[in-house]
Amino acid sequence: MQTLFVELGERRYPIFIGSDLDPQQLLEPYIHGQQVMIVTNETVKPLYLNHYVSAVEGLGKKVETCVLPDGECYKNIEHLNLIFDALLEAGFNRDCTVLALGGGVIGDMAGFASACFQRGVYFIQVPTTLLSQVDSSVGGKTGINHSLGKNMIGAFQQPQVVLADMAQLKTLPERELSAGLAEVIKYALLGDVDFLAWLEENMDGLVAQHPELLAEAVYRSCAHKARIVANDEKEQGERALLNLGHTFGHAIESYLGYGEWLHGEAVATGMVMAADLSYLMGWITEADLERTKIIIQRAKLPIKCPQIPLDEFLAYMSHDKKVLNGQLRLVLLKSLGQAVITKEFDVELMKQAILRNQA
Protein backbone atom coordinates (compact mmCIF):
# COMPACT_ATOMS: atom_id res chain seq x y z
CA MET A 1 0.00 0.00 0.00
CA GLN A 2 1.15 3.53 -0.82
CA THR A 3 0.00 6.64 1.04
CA LEU A 4 -0.23 10.23 -0.17
CA PHE A 5 -1.43 13.27 1.75
CA VAL A 6 -3.39 16.27 0.55
CA GLU A 7 -1.75 19.03 2.60
CA LEU A 8 -4.48 21.40 3.76
CA GLY A 9 -3.21 22.31 7.22
CA GLU A 10 -5.57 21.03 9.92
CA ARG A 11 -7.72 19.44 7.20
CA ARG A 12 -4.83 17.32 5.87
CA TYR A 13 -6.05 13.91 4.73
CA PRO A 14 -4.55 10.68 3.35
CA ILE A 15 -5.08 8.81 0.10
CA PHE A 16 -4.48 5.08 0.53
CA ILE A 17 -3.61 3.28 -2.73
CA GLY A 18 -3.26 -0.50 -2.93
CA SER A 19 -4.99 -3.80 -3.63
CA ASP A 20 -7.42 -5.58 -1.31
CA LEU A 21 -7.29 -2.80 1.27
CA ASP A 22 -8.72 -3.47 4.73
CA PRO A 23 -11.53 -0.90 5.08
CA GLN A 24 -12.15 -1.58 8.76
CA GLN A 25 -8.56 -0.87 9.73
CA LEU A 26 -8.06 2.09 7.41
CA LEU A 27 -11.41 3.81 8.03
CA GLU A 28 -11.50 3.52 11.83
CA PRO A 29 -9.59 6.77 12.60
CA TYR A 30 -11.65 8.78 10.10
CA ILE A 31 -15.26 7.85 10.90
CA HIS A 32 -16.86 10.47 13.14
CA GLY A 33 -19.87 9.78 15.29
CA GLN A 34 -21.88 6.60 15.57
CA GLN A 35 -23.99 7.04 12.42
CA VAL A 36 -22.66 6.21 8.94
CA MET A 37 -24.61 6.59 5.70
CA ILE A 38 -23.09 4.63 2.81
CA VAL A 39 -24.19 6.05 -0.53
CA THR A 40 -23.71 3.80 -3.55
CA ASN A 41 -25.46 2.85 -6.78
CA GLU A 42 -27.25 -0.17 -8.21
CA THR A 43 -24.15 -1.40 -10.05
CA VAL A 44 -21.74 -1.21 -7.13
CA LYS A 45 -24.23 -2.48 -4.53
CA PRO A 46 -23.99 -6.22 -5.33
CA LEU A 47 -20.21 -6.01 -5.71
CA TYR A 48 -18.96 -4.17 -2.64
CA LEU A 49 -21.73 -2.79 -0.42
CA ASN A 50 -21.98 -5.72 2.00
CA HIS A 51 -18.20 -5.72 2.48
CA TYR A 52 -18.20 -2.09 3.56
CA VAL A 53 -21.35 -2.39 5.67
CA SER A 54 -19.74 -5.27 7.56
CA ALA A 55 -16.47 -3.36 7.97
CA VAL A 56 -18.15 -0.28 9.43
CA GLU A 57 -20.55 -2.31 11.61
CA GLY A 58 -17.46 -4.11 12.90
CA LEU A 59 -16.37 -0.77 14.33
CA GLY A 60 -19.58 -0.60 16.35
CA LYS A 61 -21.27 1.98 14.13
CA LYS A 62 -24.90 2.22 13.06
CA VAL A 63 -24.94 1.87 9.26
CA GLU A 64 -27.65 2.91 6.84
CA THR A 65 -27.47 2.77 3.05
CA CYS A 66 -28.76 4.85 0.17
CA VAL A 67 -28.69 3.17 -3.24
CA LEU A 68 -29.07 5.45 -6.28
CA PRO A 69 -29.55 4.53 -9.92
CA ASP A 70 -26.31 4.34 -11.91
CA GLY A 71 -25.47 7.00 -14.46
CA GLU A 72 -24.50 10.60 -15.11
CA CYS A 73 -28.10 11.38 -16.09
CA TYR A 74 -29.09 10.91 -12.42
CA LYS A 75 -26.59 13.45 -11.11
CA ASN A 76 -29.29 16.03 -10.46
CA ILE A 77 -31.19 17.70 -7.65
CA GLU A 78 -34.03 15.17 -7.75
CA HIS A 79 -31.73 12.25 -6.92
CA LEU A 80 -29.64 14.35 -4.54
CA ASN A 81 -32.81 14.68 -2.47
CA LEU A 82 -32.92 10.89 -2.10
CA ILE A 83 -29.75 11.12 0.00
CA PHE A 84 -31.30 13.83 2.19
CA ASP A 85 -34.44 11.68 2.52
CA ALA A 86 -32.34 8.72 3.69
CA LEU A 87 -30.41 10.82 6.22
CA LEU A 88 -33.54 12.42 7.67
CA GLU A 89 -35.65 9.28 7.73
CA ALA A 90 -32.85 7.47 9.61
CA GLY A 91 -32.64 10.29 12.15
CA PHE A 92 -29.03 11.19 11.45
CA ASN A 93 -27.55 14.09 13.40
CA ARG A 94 -24.70 16.53 12.80
CA ASP A 95 -22.12 14.13 14.21
CA CYS A 96 -22.38 11.58 11.41
CA THR A 97 -20.33 10.43 8.44
CA VAL A 98 -21.37 10.06 4.80
CA LEU A 99 -19.33 7.46 2.91
CA ALA A 100 -19.34 7.54 -0.91
CA LEU A 101 -18.87 4.06 -2.39
CA GLY A 102 -18.78 4.33 -6.17
CA GLY A 103 -17.52 6.34 -9.10
CA GLY A 104 -17.46 10.04 -9.76
CA VAL A 105 -21.22 10.56 -9.81
CA ILE A 106 -21.66 8.94 -6.39
CA GLY A 107 -18.67 10.81 -4.96
CA ASP A 108 -19.93 14.15 -6.26
CA MET A 109 -23.49 13.63 -5.02
CA ALA A 110 -22.62 12.13 -1.63
CA GLY A 111 -20.03 14.83 -1.06
CA PHE A 112 -22.44 17.61 -1.96
CA ALA A 113 -25.09 16.08 0.31
CA SER A 114 -22.57 15.90 3.18
CA ALA A 115 -21.67 19.56 2.64
CA CYS A 116 -25.34 20.59 2.84
CA PHE A 117 -26.86 18.24 5.43
CA GLN A 118 -27.17 20.18 8.69
CA ARG A 119 -24.67 22.63 7.13
CA GLY A 120 -21.91 20.10 6.89
CA VAL A 121 -21.08 16.62 8.17
CA TYR A 122 -18.06 14.35 7.76
CA PHE A 123 -17.32 12.71 4.42
CA ILE A 124 -15.27 9.73 3.19
CA GLN A 125 -14.43 8.75 -0.40
CA VAL A 126 -14.13 5.14 -1.54
CA PRO A 127 -13.82 5.51 -5.34
CA THR A 128 -14.46 2.34 -7.33
CA THR A 129 -13.64 3.55 -10.87
CA LEU A 130 -10.29 4.59 -12.29
CA LEU A 131 -11.59 8.05 -13.15
CA SER A 132 -12.78 8.68 -9.62
CA GLN A 133 -9.58 7.25 -8.12
CA VAL A 134 -7.29 9.54 -10.11
CA ASP A 135 -9.42 12.64 -10.18
CA SER A 136 -12.87 13.27 -8.75
CA SER A 137 -12.34 11.68 -5.30
CA VAL A 138 -9.38 13.97 -4.56
CA GLY A 139 -9.63 17.69 -3.97
CA GLY A 140 -13.10 18.26 -2.57
CA LYS A 141 -15.08 19.31 -5.64
CA THR A 142 -18.64 18.03 -5.30
CA GLY A 143 -21.86 18.88 -7.09
CA ILE A 144 -24.63 18.09 -9.52
CA ASN A 145 -25.44 18.89 -13.13
CA HIS A 146 -27.97 21.33 -14.55
CA SER A 147 -29.53 21.16 -18.01
CA LEU A 148 -27.60 24.32 -18.89
CA GLY A 149 -24.22 23.19 -17.63
CA LYS A 150 -22.24 20.41 -15.98
CA ASN A 151 -21.25 20.68 -12.30
CA MET A 152 -22.69 24.18 -12.05
CA ILE A 153 -24.26 23.58 -8.61
CA GLY A 154 -22.05 22.30 -5.82
CA ALA A 155 -19.66 22.93 -2.96
CA PHE A 156 -16.08 22.32 -1.91
CA GLN A 157 -16.16 19.47 0.60
CA GLN A 158 -12.87 17.79 1.40
CA PRO A 159 -13.04 14.15 2.52
CA GLN A 160 -11.49 12.81 5.70
CA VAL A 161 -9.77 10.02 3.77
CA VAL A 162 -9.71 8.41 0.30
CA LEU A 163 -9.41 4.63 -0.20
CA ALA A 164 -8.35 3.70 -3.75
CA ASP A 165 -8.44 -0.09 -4.03
CA MET A 166 -6.96 -1.44 -7.28
CA ALA A 167 -8.76 -4.74 -6.77
CA GLN A 168 -12.07 -3.00 -7.42
CA LEU A 169 -10.96 -2.10 -10.93
CA LYS A 170 -11.18 -5.80 -11.88
CA THR A 171 -14.95 -5.43 -12.22
CA LEU A 172 -14.70 -2.21 -14.24
CA PRO A 173 -15.93 -2.43 -17.86
CA GLU A 174 -13.30 -1.69 -20.52
CA ARG A 175 -15.06 1.52 -21.58
CA GLU A 176 -15.04 2.85 -18.00
CA LEU A 177 -11.35 2.02 -17.61
CA SER A 178 -10.53 3.97 -20.77
CA ALA A 179 -12.58 6.91 -19.49
CA GLY A 180 -10.36 6.97 -16.41
CA LEU A 181 -7.22 6.87 -18.53
CA ALA A 182 -8.31 10.16 -20.11
CA GLU A 183 -7.78 11.90 -16.77
CA VAL A 184 -4.44 10.13 -16.31
CA ILE A 185 -3.29 11.40 -19.72
CA LYS A 186 -4.48 14.86 -18.72
CA TYR A 187 -2.00 15.05 -15.84
CA ALA A 188 0.86 14.13 -18.17
CA LEU A 189 -0.10 16.67 -20.85
CA LEU A 190 -0.61 19.56 -18.46
CA GLY A 191 2.43 19.18 -16.25
CA ASP A 192 4.66 16.12 -16.56
CA VAL A 193 6.23 15.20 -19.90
CA ASP A 194 8.19 12.39 -18.21
CA PHE A 195 4.88 10.87 -17.12
CA LEU A 196 3.70 11.16 -20.73
CA ALA A 197 6.72 9.12 -21.84
CA TRP A 198 5.93 6.55 -19.12
CA LEU A 199 2.35 6.31 -20.38
CA GLU A 200 3.55 5.82 -23.95
CA GLU A 201 5.74 2.98 -22.75
CA ASN A 202 3.08 1.34 -20.57
CA MET A 203 -0.29 2.16 -22.18
CA ASP A 204 -0.86 -1.37 -23.49
CA GLY A 205 -0.37 -2.75 -19.98
CA LEU A 206 -2.69 -0.16 -18.49
CA VAL A 207 -5.43 -1.02 -20.98
CA ALA A 208 -4.87 -4.69 -20.10
CA GLN A 209 -5.41 -3.73 -16.43
CA HIS A 210 -2.04 -4.77 -15.02
CA PRO A 211 -2.52 -3.91 -11.31
CA GLU A 212 1.03 -2.69 -10.67
CA LEU A 213 0.89 -0.30 -13.62
CA LEU A 214 -2.56 0.95 -12.62
CA ALA A 215 -1.37 1.57 -9.07
CA GLU A 216 1.60 3.57 -10.38
CA ALA A 217 -0.69 5.60 -12.68
CA VAL A 218 -3.10 6.30 -9.81
CA TYR A 219 -0.26 7.28 -7.47
CA ARG A 220 1.39 9.66 -9.94
CA SER A 221 -1.94 11.23 -10.91
CA CYS A 222 -3.05 11.72 -7.31
CA ALA A 223 0.36 13.11 -6.34
CA HIS A 224 0.06 15.70 -9.10
CA LYS A 225 -3.47 16.67 -8.11
CA ALA A 226 -2.69 16.70 -4.37
CA ARG A 227 0.14 19.18 -4.93
CA ILE A 228 -2.06 21.52 -6.98
CA VAL A 229 -5.00 21.32 -4.55
CA ALA A 230 -2.69 22.09 -1.62
CA ASN A 231 -1.56 25.25 -3.43
CA ASP A 232 -4.99 26.34 -4.70
CA GLU A 233 -7.87 24.59 -2.95
CA LYS A 234 -10.71 26.81 -4.24
CA GLU A 235 -9.48 27.10 -7.85
CA GLN A 236 -8.46 30.75 -7.79
CA GLY A 237 -5.49 30.10 -10.07
CA GLU A 238 -3.30 27.05 -10.69
CA ARG A 239 -6.03 24.48 -9.99
CA ALA A 240 -7.87 25.54 -13.15
CA LEU A 241 -5.07 23.80 -15.09
CA LEU A 242 -6.76 20.53 -14.09
CA ASN A 243 -9.55 21.47 -16.48
CA LEU A 244 -7.46 20.78 -19.59
CA GLY A 245 -9.95 19.57 -22.21
CA HIS A 246 -12.89 20.04 -19.87
CA THR A 247 -14.38 23.24 -21.32
CA PHE A 248 -14.73 21.54 -24.70
CA GLY A 249 -15.61 18.21 -23.08
CA HIS A 250 -18.38 19.60 -20.90
CA ALA A 251 -19.96 21.18 -23.99
CA ILE A 252 -19.95 17.77 -25.68
CA GLU A 253 -21.53 16.10 -22.63
CA SER A 254 -24.15 18.80 -22.22
CA TYR A 255 -25.19 18.74 -25.88
CA LEU A 256 -25.31 14.96 -26.22
CA GLY A 257 -27.11 14.51 -22.90
CA TYR A 258 -25.40 13.46 -19.69
CA GLY A 259 -24.40 9.84 -19.87
CA GLU A 260 -24.49 9.45 -23.67
CA TRP A 261 -20.73 9.90 -23.65
CA LEU A 262 -18.74 9.12 -20.53
CA HIS A 263 -17.01 12.09 -18.92
CA GLY A 264 -13.56 10.74 -19.79
CA GLU A 265 -14.54 10.21 -23.42
CA ALA A 266 -15.68 13.83 -23.74
CA VAL A 267 -12.55 15.07 -21.97
CA ALA A 268 -10.37 13.02 -24.34
CA THR A 269 -11.84 14.72 -27.39
CA GLY A 270 -11.75 18.03 -25.53
CA MET A 271 -8.02 17.60 -24.97
CA VAL A 272 -7.54 17.02 -28.69
CA MET A 273 -9.45 20.24 -29.39
CA ALA A 274 -7.30 22.12 -26.86
CA ALA A 275 -4.12 20.67 -28.36
CA ASP A 276 -5.31 21.47 -31.88
CA LEU A 277 -5.99 25.09 -30.91
CA SER A 278 -2.56 25.24 -29.30
CA TYR A 279 -1.11 23.97 -32.59
CA LEU A 280 -3.09 26.44 -34.70
CA MET A 281 -1.78 29.24 -32.46
CA GLY A 282 1.78 28.06 -33.05
CA TRP A 283 2.42 26.98 -29.47
CA ILE A 284 2.99 23.27 -30.11
CA THR A 285 4.19 21.44 -33.20
CA GLU A 286 2.24 19.18 -35.51
CA ALA A 287 4.30 16.30 -34.09
CA ASP A 288 3.16 17.26 -30.57
CA LEU A 289 -0.46 17.26 -31.73
CA GLU A 290 -0.08 13.84 -33.32
CA ARG A 291 1.62 12.52 -30.19
CA THR A 292 -1.38 13.72 -28.17
CA LYS A 293 -3.86 12.05 -30.51
CA ILE A 294 -1.93 8.77 -30.57
CA ILE A 295 -1.73 8.33 -26.78
CA ILE A 296 -5.46 9.08 -26.50
CA GLN A 297 -6.30 6.57 -29.23
CA ARG A 298 -4.07 3.93 -27.62
CA ALA A 299 -6.18 4.33 -24.47
CA LYS A 300 -9.19 3.39 -26.67
CA LEU A 301 -10.67 6.86 -26.43
CA PRO A 302 -12.29 8.98 -29.13
CA ILE A 303 -10.44 11.90 -30.72
CA LYS A 304 -13.48 13.26 -32.58
CA CYS A 305 -17.00 13.98 -31.30
CA PRO A 306 -20.27 13.70 -33.23
CA GLN A 307 -21.40 16.67 -35.29
CA ILE A 308 -22.59 19.49 -33.01
CA PRO A 309 -23.84 22.81 -34.44
CA LEU A 310 -21.13 25.37 -33.75
CA ASP A 311 -23.48 27.95 -32.25
CA GLU A 312 -24.80 25.40 -29.76
CA PHE A 313 -21.29 24.18 -28.92
CA LEU A 314 -20.21 27.77 -28.21
CA ALA A 315 -23.35 28.42 -26.16
CA TYR A 316 -22.54 25.52 -23.85
CA MET A 317 -18.93 26.70 -23.56
CA SER A 318 -20.21 30.12 -22.46
CA HIS A 319 -21.76 28.49 -19.37
CA ASP A 320 -18.40 27.06 -18.30
CA LYS A 321 -17.18 27.79 -14.76
CA LYS A 322 -13.96 29.27 -16.17
CA VAL A 323 -15.87 32.19 -17.66
CA LEU A 324 -14.68 35.23 -15.67
CA ASN A 325 -16.23 38.68 -16.06
CA GLY A 326 -17.98 37.48 -19.18
CA GLN A 327 -14.75 36.26 -20.79
CA LEU A 328 -13.98 32.62 -21.52
CA ARG A 329 -10.64 31.28 -20.33
CA LEU A 330 -9.15 28.10 -21.78
CA VAL A 331 -6.46 25.70 -20.65
CA LEU A 332 -4.04 25.34 -23.57
CA LEU A 333 -0.60 23.84 -24.13
CA LYS A 334 2.54 25.94 -24.44
CA SER A 335 4.31 22.61 -24.90
CA LEU A 336 3.61 19.01 -23.97
CA GLY A 337 3.82 18.97 -20.20
CA GLN A 338 3.28 22.72 -19.84
CA ALA A 339 -0.29 24.01 -19.74
CA VAL A 340 -1.45 27.60 -19.22
CA ILE A 341 -4.77 29.26 -18.40
CA THR A 342 -5.43 32.02 -20.90
CA LYS A 343 -8.05 34.36 -22.28
CA GLU A 344 -5.64 35.37 -25.05
CA PHE A 345 -6.70 33.11 -27.90
CA ASP A 346 -8.09 33.65 -31.37
CA VAL A 347 -11.82 32.86 -31.35
CA GLU A 348 -11.80 31.99 -35.05
CA LEU A 349 -8.99 29.50 -34.49
CA MET A 350 -10.96 28.03 -31.57
CA LYS A 351 -13.92 27.54 -33.90
CA GLN A 352 -11.62 25.80 -36.38
CA ALA A 353 -10.32 23.48 -33.67
CA ILE A 354 -13.88 22.54 -32.72
CA LEU A 355 -14.98 21.89 -36.29
CA ARG A 356 -11.80 20.01 -37.27
CA ASN A 357 -12.37 17.49 -34.50
CA GLN A 358 -15.96 16.49 -35.21
CA ALA A 359 -16.66 13.21 -36.97
XYZ file of C-alpha atoms in Angstrom:
359
model
C 0.000 0.000 0.000
C 1.150 3.525 -0.816
C 0.000 6.638 1.036
C -0.226 10.232 -0.171
C -1.434 13.265 1.751
C -3.386 16.272 0.553
C -1.749 19.027 2.602
C -4.477 21.401 3.759
C -3.212 22.308 7.223
C -5.567 21.031 9.918
C -7.719 19.440 7.198
C -4.828 17.323 5.873
C -6.051 13.907 4.729
C -4.549 10.682 3.353
C -5.082 8.813 0.104
C -4.478 5.077 0.527
C -3.613 3.285 -2.727
C -3.262 -0.497 -2.931
C -4.989 -3.802 -3.633
C -7.424 -5.580 -1.308
C -7.288 -2.797 1.269
C -8.724 -3.474 4.731
C -11.534 -0.898 5.080
C -12.155 -1.581 8.756
C -8.556 -0.874 9.728
C -8.063 2.087 7.406
C -11.406 3.808 8.034
C -11.496 3.522 11.828
C -9.592 6.771 12.598
C -11.651 8.777 10.101
C -15.260 7.853 10.898
C -16.857 10.474 13.142
C -19.872 9.782 15.294
C -21.884 6.599 15.568
C -23.986 7.040 12.418
C -22.656 6.206 8.943
C -24.609 6.587 5.704
C -23.090 4.627 2.814
C -24.187 6.052 -0.529
C -23.714 3.797 -3.552
C -25.458 2.851 -6.784
C -27.254 -0.172 -8.206
C -24.154 -1.398 -10.055
C -21.736 -1.211 -7.130
C -24.227 -2.484 -4.528
C -23.990 -6.223 -5.333
C -20.206 -6.014 -5.711
C -18.964 -4.167 -2.640
C -21.730 -2.790 -0.418
C -21.979 -5.717 2.002
C -18.203 -5.722 2.481
C -18.197 -2.085 3.556
C -21.345 -2.389 5.665
C -19.738 -5.268 7.562
C -16.468 -3.361 7.968
C -18.155 -0.284 9.430
C -20.547 -2.306 11.609
C -17.455 -4.114 12.895
C -16.370 -0.774 14.326
C -19.582 -0.604 16.355
C -21.269 1.984 14.131
C -24.896 2.220 13.059
C -24.937 1.869 9.263
C -27.655 2.913 6.842
C -27.469 2.766 3.054
C -28.763 4.850 0.169
C -28.692 3.172 -3.245
C -29.068 5.450 -6.276
C -29.550 4.530 -9.923
C -26.314 4.339 -11.911
C -25.471 7.003 -14.464
C -24.498 10.603 -15.111
C -28.096 11.375 -16.090
C -29.093 10.911 -12.416
C -26.595 13.454 -11.113
C -29.293 16.031 -10.456
C -31.191 17.705 -7.649
C -34.031 15.168 -7.752
C -31.729 12.253 -6.923
C -29.643 14.355 -4.538
C -32.811 14.680 -2.469
C -32.917 10.891 -2.101
C -29.747 11.123 -0.003
C -31.297 13.826 2.187
C -34.436 11.685 2.518
C -32.338 8.723 3.687
C -30.409 10.821 6.220
C -33.535 12.425 7.670
C -35.647 9.278 7.731
C -32.854 7.466 9.610
C -32.644 10.287 12.150
C -29.031 11.194 11.445
C -27.552 14.087 13.402
C -24.699 16.534 12.798
C -22.118 14.134 14.210
C -22.383 11.577 11.413
C -20.328 10.428 8.439
C -21.370 10.059 4.804
C -19.327 7.461 2.908
C -19.338 7.537 -0.910
C -18.869 4.063 -2.394
C -18.778 4.330 -6.169
C -17.524 6.341 -9.095
C -17.458 10.041 -9.757
C -21.223 10.556 -9.805
C -21.657 8.941 -6.386
C -18.665 10.814 -4.962
C -19.933 14.147 -6.260
C -23.491 13.631 -5.016
C -22.624 12.134 -1.625
C -20.027 14.829 -1.063
C -22.442 17.612 -1.958
C -25.085 16.079 0.309
C -22.574 15.899 3.176
C -21.673 19.561 2.639
C -25.339 20.591 2.838
C -26.857 18.239 5.427
C -27.175 20.177 8.692
C -24.666 22.630 7.126
C -21.907 20.096 6.888
C -21.080 16.616 8.168
C -18.055 14.352 7.760
C -17.322 12.714 4.415
C -15.274 9.726 3.190
C -14.433 8.755 -0.396
C -14.135 5.139 -1.542
C -13.817 5.514 -5.337
C -14.463 2.338 -7.334
C -13.643 3.550 -10.873
C -10.290 4.591 -12.293
C -11.591 8.047 -13.147
C -12.781 8.681 -9.615
C -9.584 7.252 -8.117
C -7.289 9.536 -10.114
C -9.425 12.642 -10.183
C -12.872 13.268 -8.746
C -12.343 11.678 -5.303
C -9.378 13.966 -4.556
C -9.626 17.689 -3.971
C -13.099 18.257 -2.570
C -15.081 19.308 -5.639
C -18.640 18.031 -5.304
C -21.856 18.881 -7.085
C -24.627 18.094 -9.519
C -25.441 18.892 -13.132
C -27.975 21.327 -14.547
C -29.526 21.156 -18.005
C -27.604 24.323 -18.892
C -24.218 23.192 -17.625
C -22.243 20.406 -15.985
C -21.249 20.677 -12.305
C -22.693 24.181 -12.047
C -24.261 23.575 -8.607
C -22.048 22.300 -5.820
C -19.657 22.931 -2.960
C -16.077 22.323 -1.912
C -16.163 19.473 0.598
C -12.872 17.789 1.398
C -13.041 14.150 2.523
C -11.490 12.812 5.701
C -9.773 10.021 3.774
C -9.711 8.414 0.303
C -9.406 4.626 -0.196
C -8.350 3.700 -3.750
C -8.444 -0.090 -4.034
C -6.965 -1.435 -7.281
C -8.765 -4.741 -6.775
C -12.074 -2.995 -7.419
C -10.955 -2.104 -10.933
C -11.175 -5.802 -11.883
C -14.949 -5.432 -12.219
C -14.698 -2.212 -14.236
C -15.932 -2.426 -17.856
C -13.302 -1.687 -20.517
C -15.064 1.516 -21.579
C -15.035 2.851 -18.001
C -11.354 2.022 -17.609
C -10.534 3.967 -20.768
C -12.578 6.910 -19.491
C -10.360 6.967 -16.407
C -7.222 6.866 -18.532
C -8.308 10.159 -20.107
C -7.780 11.903 -16.775
C -4.443 10.125 -16.306
C -3.286 11.395 -19.718
C -4.479 14.864 -18.724
C -1.998 15.047 -15.836
C 0.860 14.135 -18.171
C -0.105 16.667 -20.846
C -0.606 19.562 -18.463
C 2.431 19.184 -16.253
C 4.656 16.118 -16.561
C 6.229 15.199 -19.898
C 8.191 12.386 -18.210
C 4.879 10.868 -17.117
C 3.702 11.158 -20.734
C 6.723 9.121 -21.839
C 5.935 6.550 -19.116
C 2.354 6.310 -20.380
C 3.548 5.824 -23.946
C 5.742 2.975 -22.753
C 3.075 1.341 -20.572
C -0.290 2.156 -22.177
C -0.858 -1.373 -23.493
C -0.370 -2.748 -19.981
C -2.693 -0.156 -18.495
C -5.433 -1.016 -20.983
C -4.873 -4.694 -20.104
C -5.414 -3.729 -16.430
C -2.042 -4.768 -15.020
C -2.525 -3.912 -11.312
C 1.026 -2.693 -10.667
C 0.891 -0.304 -13.617
C -2.561 0.946 -12.623
C -1.373 1.565 -9.068
C 1.595 3.568 -10.378
C -0.691 5.599 -12.677
C -3.097 6.304 -9.806
C -0.260 7.280 -7.467
C 1.386 9.658 -9.936
C -1.944 11.227 -10.913
C -3.054 11.716 -7.308
C 0.358 13.111 -6.339
C 0.063 15.699 -9.105
C -3.468 16.675 -8.108
C -2.695 16.703 -4.365
C 0.137 19.183 -4.932
C -2.060 21.519 -6.985
C -4.999 21.322 -4.552
C -2.695 22.089 -1.616
C -1.563 25.250 -3.428
C -4.995 26.337 -4.696
C -7.874 24.592 -2.949
C -10.715 26.814 -4.241
C -9.483 27.105 -7.849
C -8.459 30.748 -7.794
C -5.490 30.103 -10.073
C -3.305 27.049 -10.691
C -6.028 24.484 -9.993
C -7.867 25.542 -13.152
C -5.068 23.796 -15.091
C -6.755 20.531 -14.088
C -9.552 21.473 -16.484
C -7.462 20.780 -19.591
C -9.946 19.568 -22.206
C -12.894 20.041 -19.871
C -14.385 23.237 -21.319
C -14.729 21.542 -24.705
C -15.606 18.214 -23.085
C -18.382 19.598 -20.896
C -19.964 21.176 -23.987
C -19.946 17.767 -25.680
C -21.526 16.099 -22.628
C -24.148 18.801 -22.223
C -25.193 18.744 -25.884
C -25.313 14.958 -26.219
C -27.111 14.510 -22.899
C -25.402 13.464 -19.689
C -24.399 9.839 -19.873
C -24.493 9.453 -23.665
C -20.727 9.901 -23.653
C -18.744 9.117 -20.531
C -17.011 12.088 -18.924
C -13.563 10.744 -19.793
C -14.545 10.214 -23.420
C -15.683 13.825 -23.739
C -12.548 15.075 -21.967
C -10.375 13.020 -24.336
C -11.843 14.720 -27.394
C -11.751 18.034 -25.532
C -8.017 17.604 -24.966
C -7.537 17.018 -28.690
C -9.449 20.242 -29.395
C -7.302 22.124 -26.863
C -4.115 20.669 -28.361
C -5.306 21.473 -31.880
C -5.990 25.090 -30.914
C -2.563 25.240 -29.298
C -1.110 23.967 -32.588
C -3.094 26.443 -34.701
C -1.784 29.238 -32.456
C 1.784 28.065 -33.050
C 2.415 26.982 -29.472
C 2.989 23.272 -30.114
C 4.193 21.444 -33.202
C 2.245 19.182 -35.508
C 4.299 16.301 -34.093
C 3.158 17.256 -30.569
C -0.456 17.265 -31.734
C -0.079 13.842 -33.321
C 1.618 12.515 -30.195
C -1.376 13.719 -28.167
C -3.858 12.046 -30.508
C -1.931 8.771 -30.572
C -1.728 8.331 -26.784
C -5.457 9.079 -26.503
C -6.296 6.572 -29.232
C -4.071 3.934 -27.615
C -6.182 4.334 -24.471
C -9.186 3.385 -26.668
C -10.668 6.858 -26.426
C -12.288 8.984 -29.132
C -10.442 11.898 -30.723
C -13.485 13.261 -32.577
C -17.002 13.976 -31.298
C -20.269 13.698 -33.228
C -21.402 16.672 -35.286
C -22.592 19.486 -33.011
C -23.840 22.812 -34.445
C -21.130 25.368 -33.746
C -23.476 27.951 -32.247
C -24.800 25.397 -29.756
C -21.292 24.181 -28.922
C -20.209 27.767 -28.211
C -23.350 28.423 -26.155
C -22.544 25.520 -23.849
C -18.933 26.697 -23.562
C -20.207 30.121 -22.457
C -21.758 28.487 -19.373
C -18.395 27.061 -18.301
C -17.178 27.787 -14.757
C -13.964 29.270 -16.169
C -15.872 32.193 -17.657
C -14.683 35.227 -15.668
C -16.234 38.676 -16.064
C -17.981 37.480 -19.182
C -14.749 36.259 -20.787
C -13.982 32.625 -21.519
C -10.642 31.278 -20.334
C -9.149 28.100 -21.782
C -6.457 25.697 -20.650
C -4.042 25.342 -23.566
C -0.595 23.845 -24.130
C 2.538 25.940 -24.444
C 4.314 22.608 -24.898
C 3.606 19.008 -23.973
C 3.824 18.970 -20.196
C 3.282 22.723 -19.837
C -0.292 24.015 -19.739
C -1.454 27.600 -19.219
C -4.770 29.258 -18.403
C -5.427 32.018 -20.900
C -8.054 34.362 -22.279
C -5.641 35.369 -25.047
C -6.696 33.109 -27.897
C -8.095 33.645 -31.372
C -11.816 32.855 -31.345
C -11.803 31.991 -35.046
C -8.993 29.499 -34.490
C -10.955 28.032 -31.571
C -13.915 27.540 -33.904
C -11.616 25.805 -36.383
C -10.322 23.477 -33.670
C -13.875 22.539 -32.715
C -14.979 21.888 -36.295
C -11.795 20.009 -37.269
C -12.371 17.490 -34.501
C -15.956 16.486 -35.207
C -16.662 13.208 -36.968
